Amino acid sequence: MVEQLLLWSDSDADASPPIVAPANEPPPALQLQPMDDSPPQLITSGLIAVTLNESARRVRGVLATRPDIKPAAFAGRTRLYTSAAVARVRHELNAIDAKRCRREEMQ
């Protein structure tokens, strides 16, 4: 005979019927979802520079002066960044270039 647990929702306990789950399995809301087998793609500031076709000095400058762009991990002392950080660096470099062009037009 399989034992069953009755689980109640905290939000509206008297409005919804109980969820029935076998006793040896976690409740449906707590079951882990399968993850893909690919590791996360993290890259260094040098590879960001190559990807964006910019100088490593400009990329490192943006990374050093924008406190909200943080490394996702470290490999020793090397900082590793996600693709979201790459997009943010691209955005910041474009903003710098646009600001520089506006200054040149005004002069």
GROMACS .gro file of C-alpha atoms in nm:
model
  107
    1MET     CA    1   0.000   0.000   0.000
    2VAL     CA    2   0.136   0.343  -0.098
    3GLU     CA    3   0.121   0.613   0.166
    4GLN     CA    4   0.003   0.952   0.053
    5LEU     CA    5   0.063   1.302   0.187
    6LEU     CA    6  -0.195   1.575   0.170
    7LEU     CA    7  -0.041   1.913   0.089
    8TRP     CA    8  -0.229   2.239   0.129
    9SER     CA    9  -0.168   2.568  -0.041
   10ASP     CA   10  -0.102   2.850   0.208
   11SER     CA   11  -0.262   3.121  -0.004
   12ASP     CA   12  -0.618   2.988  -0.017
   13ALA     CA   13  -0.646   2.677   0.200
   14ASP     CA   14  -1.026   2.657   0.206
   15ALA     CA   15  -1.079   2.744  -0.164
   16SER     CA   16  -0.870   2.474  -0.335
   17PRO     CA   17  -0.865   2.098  -0.287
   18PRO     CA   18  -0.550   1.939  -0.142
   19ILE     CA   19  -0.268   1.817  -0.366
   20VAL     CA   20  -0.209   1.444  -0.326
   21ALA     CA   21   0.149   1.322  -0.361
   22PRO     CA   22   0.311   0.987  -0.274
   23ALA     CA   23   0.497   1.001   0.059
   24ASN     CA   24   0.833   0.896  -0.089
   25GLU     CA   25   0.841   1.172  -0.353
   26PRO     CA   26   0.887   1.545  -0.300
   27PRO     CA   27   0.581   1.766  -0.354
   28PRO     CA   28   0.529   1.873  -0.717
   29ALA     CA   29   0.639   2.232  -0.651
   30LEU     CA   30   0.971   2.113  -0.504
   31GLN     CA   31   1.074   1.872  -0.779
   32LEU     CA   32   1.398   1.969  -0.949
   33GLN     CA   33   1.388   2.050  -1.317
   34PRO     CA   34   1.645   1.877  -1.541
   35MET     CA   35   1.925   2.107  -1.652
   36ASP     CA   36   2.098   2.104  -1.986
   37ASP     CA   37   2.439   1.940  -1.988
   38SER     CA   38   2.625   2.235  -2.139
   39PRO     CA   39   2.846   2.433  -1.902
   40PRO     CA   40   2.794   2.810  -1.879
   41GLN     CA   41   2.993   3.008  -2.133
   42LEU     CA   42   3.216   3.252  -1.944
   43ILE     CA   43   3.483   3.461  -2.113
   44THR     CA   44   3.766   3.689  -2.011
   45SER     CA   45   3.799   4.060  -2.082
   46GLY     CA   46   4.046   3.982  -2.360
   47LEU     CA   47   3.796   3.759  -2.537
   48ILE     CA   48   3.530   4.026  -2.491
   49ALA     CA   49   3.763   4.266  -2.672
   50VAL     CA   50   3.814   4.018  -2.956
   51THR     CA   51   3.439   3.949  -2.977
   52LEU     CA   52   3.354   4.319  -2.994
   53ASN     CA   53   3.651   4.403  -3.219
   54GLU     CA   54   3.771   4.662  -2.967
   55SER     CA   55   4.101   4.716  -2.790
   56ALA     CA   56   4.151   4.526  -2.467
   57ARG     CA   57   4.237   4.855  -2.298
   58ARG     CA   58   3.895   5.007  -2.377
   59VAL     CA   59   3.712   4.695  -2.260
   60ARG     CA   60   3.911   4.679  -1.936
   61GLY     CA   61   3.841   5.050  -1.884
   62VAL     CA   62   3.467   4.997  -1.915
   63LEU     CA   63   3.479   4.697  -1.682
   64ALA     CA   64   3.683   4.892  -1.426
   65THR     CA   65   3.459   5.200  -1.424
   66ARG     CA   66   3.114   5.035  -1.427
   67PRO     CA   67   3.055   4.883  -1.082
   68ASP     CA   68   2.734   4.713  -1.197
   69ILE     CA   69   2.922   4.495  -1.449
   70LYS     CA   70   3.057   4.224  -1.220
   71PRO     CA   71   3.241   3.903  -1.302
   72ALA     CA   72   3.032   3.587  -1.278
   73ALA     CA   73   3.325   3.374  -1.164
   74PHE     CA   74   3.699   3.370  -1.111
   75ALA     CA   75   3.960   3.129  -1.243
   76GLY     CA   76   4.246   3.207  -1.010
   77ARG     CA   77   4.279   3.584  -1.043
   78THR     CA   78   4.120   3.594  -1.388
   79ARG     CA   79   3.773   3.745  -1.401
   80LEU     CA   80   3.515   3.562  -1.612
   81TYR     CA   81   3.205   3.731  -1.753
   82THR     CA   82   2.870   3.616  -1.891
   83SER     CA   83   2.712   3.703  -2.224
   84ALA     CA   84   2.497   3.963  -2.044
   85ALA     CA   85   2.816   4.142  -1.938
   86VAL     CA   86   2.939   4.132  -2.298
   87ALA     CA   87   2.616   4.296  -2.413
   88ARG     CA   88   2.648   4.559  -2.142
   89VAL     CA   89   3.010   4.635  -2.240
   90ARG     CA   90   2.899   4.668  -2.604
   91HIS     CA   91   2.626   4.910  -2.496
   92GLU     CA   92   2.867   5.120  -2.289
   93LEU     CA   93   3.124   5.138  -2.569
   94ASN     CA   94   2.853   5.246  -2.815
   95ALA     CA   95   2.737   5.512  -2.569
   96ILE     CA   96   3.094   5.641  -2.532
   97ASP     CA   97   3.136   5.658  -2.909
   98ALA     CA   98   2.800   5.833  -2.955
   99LYS     CA   99   2.887   6.090  -2.690
  100ARG     CA  100   3.225   6.149  -2.853
  101CYS     CA  101   3.062   6.202  -3.196
  102ARG     CA  102   2.816   6.454  -3.051
  103ARG     CA  103   3.104   6.651  -2.899
  104GLU     CA  104   3.289   6.660  -3.230
  105GLU     CA  105   2.977   6.780  -3.413
  106MET     CA  106   2.927   7.064  -3.167
  107GLN     CA  107   3.282   7.199  -3.216
   0.00000   0.00000   0.00000
